[in-house]
Amino acid sequence: MNDASQSGRDPDHGNVDRPPFLTTWRNVYLFMVVVLTIEIGIMYWLTHHFA
């Protein structure tokens, strides 16, 4: 699986201000989904164990 073909541009161009993992929008969205899932899980655990 090639991320360059997914993004439609050179992966080494225009990503100086971002970490190497966030080189394509697909990885950005995946990262956001993972973070939101972890946060929702933490909030669910806190509300059910300390309510």
C-alpha positions as a printed NumPy array, in Angstrom:
array([[  0.   ,   0.   ,   0.   ],
       [  1.527,   3.272,  -1.147],
       [  0.498,   6.478,   0.618],
       [  1.811,   8.595,  -2.244],
       [ -0.76 ,   7.105,  -4.624],
       [ -3.495,   7.727,  -2.057],
       [ -2.658,  11.401,  -1.58 ],
       [ -2.173,  12.132,  -5.282],
       [  1.022,  14.139,  -4.733],
       [  4.626,  13.749,  -3.661],
       [  4.612,  12.707,   0.021],
       [  7.866,  14.611,   0.581],
       [  6.36 ,  17.928,  -0.526],
       [  4.427,  20.289,   1.704],
       [  4.571,  18.341,   4.964],
       [  7.431,  20.13 ,   6.697],
       [  5.281,  21.386,   9.566],
       [  3.687,  18.   ,  10.272],
       [  5.011,  14.775,  11.853],
       [  6.041,  12.006,   9.399],
       [  2.919,   9.964,  10.235],
       [  0.564,  12.765,   9.204],
       [  1.689,  12.822,   5.571],
       [ -1.695,  12.024,   4.03 ],
       [ -5.226,  13.143,   4.863],
       [ -6.164,   9.48 ,   5.329],
       [ -3.622,   9.19 ,   8.134],
       [ -4.807,  12.495,   9.624],
       [ -8.408,  11.287,   9.746],
       [ -7.346,   7.891,  11.132],
       [ -5.324,   9.615,  13.863],
       [ -8.294,  11.844,  14.759],
       [-10.653,   8.854,  14.948],
       [ -8.252,   6.956,  17.219],
       [ -7.843,   9.949,  19.552],
       [-11.597,  10.544,  19.729],
       [-12.221,   6.85 ,  20.436],
       [ -9.718,   6.871,  23.296],
       [-11.218,  10.057,  24.759],
       [-14.766,   8.679,  24.55 ],
       [-13.597,   5.464,  26.213],
       [-11.966,   7.396,  29.056],
       [-15.063,   9.537,  29.603],
       [-17.292,   6.439,  29.546],
       [-15.076,   4.702,  32.112],
       [-14.946,   7.764,  34.379],
       [-18.7  ,   8.335,  34.309],
       [-19.492,   4.685,  35.035],
       [-16.92 ,   4.123,  37.782],
       [-17.146,   7.426,  39.655],
       [-20.793,   8.338,  39.174]])
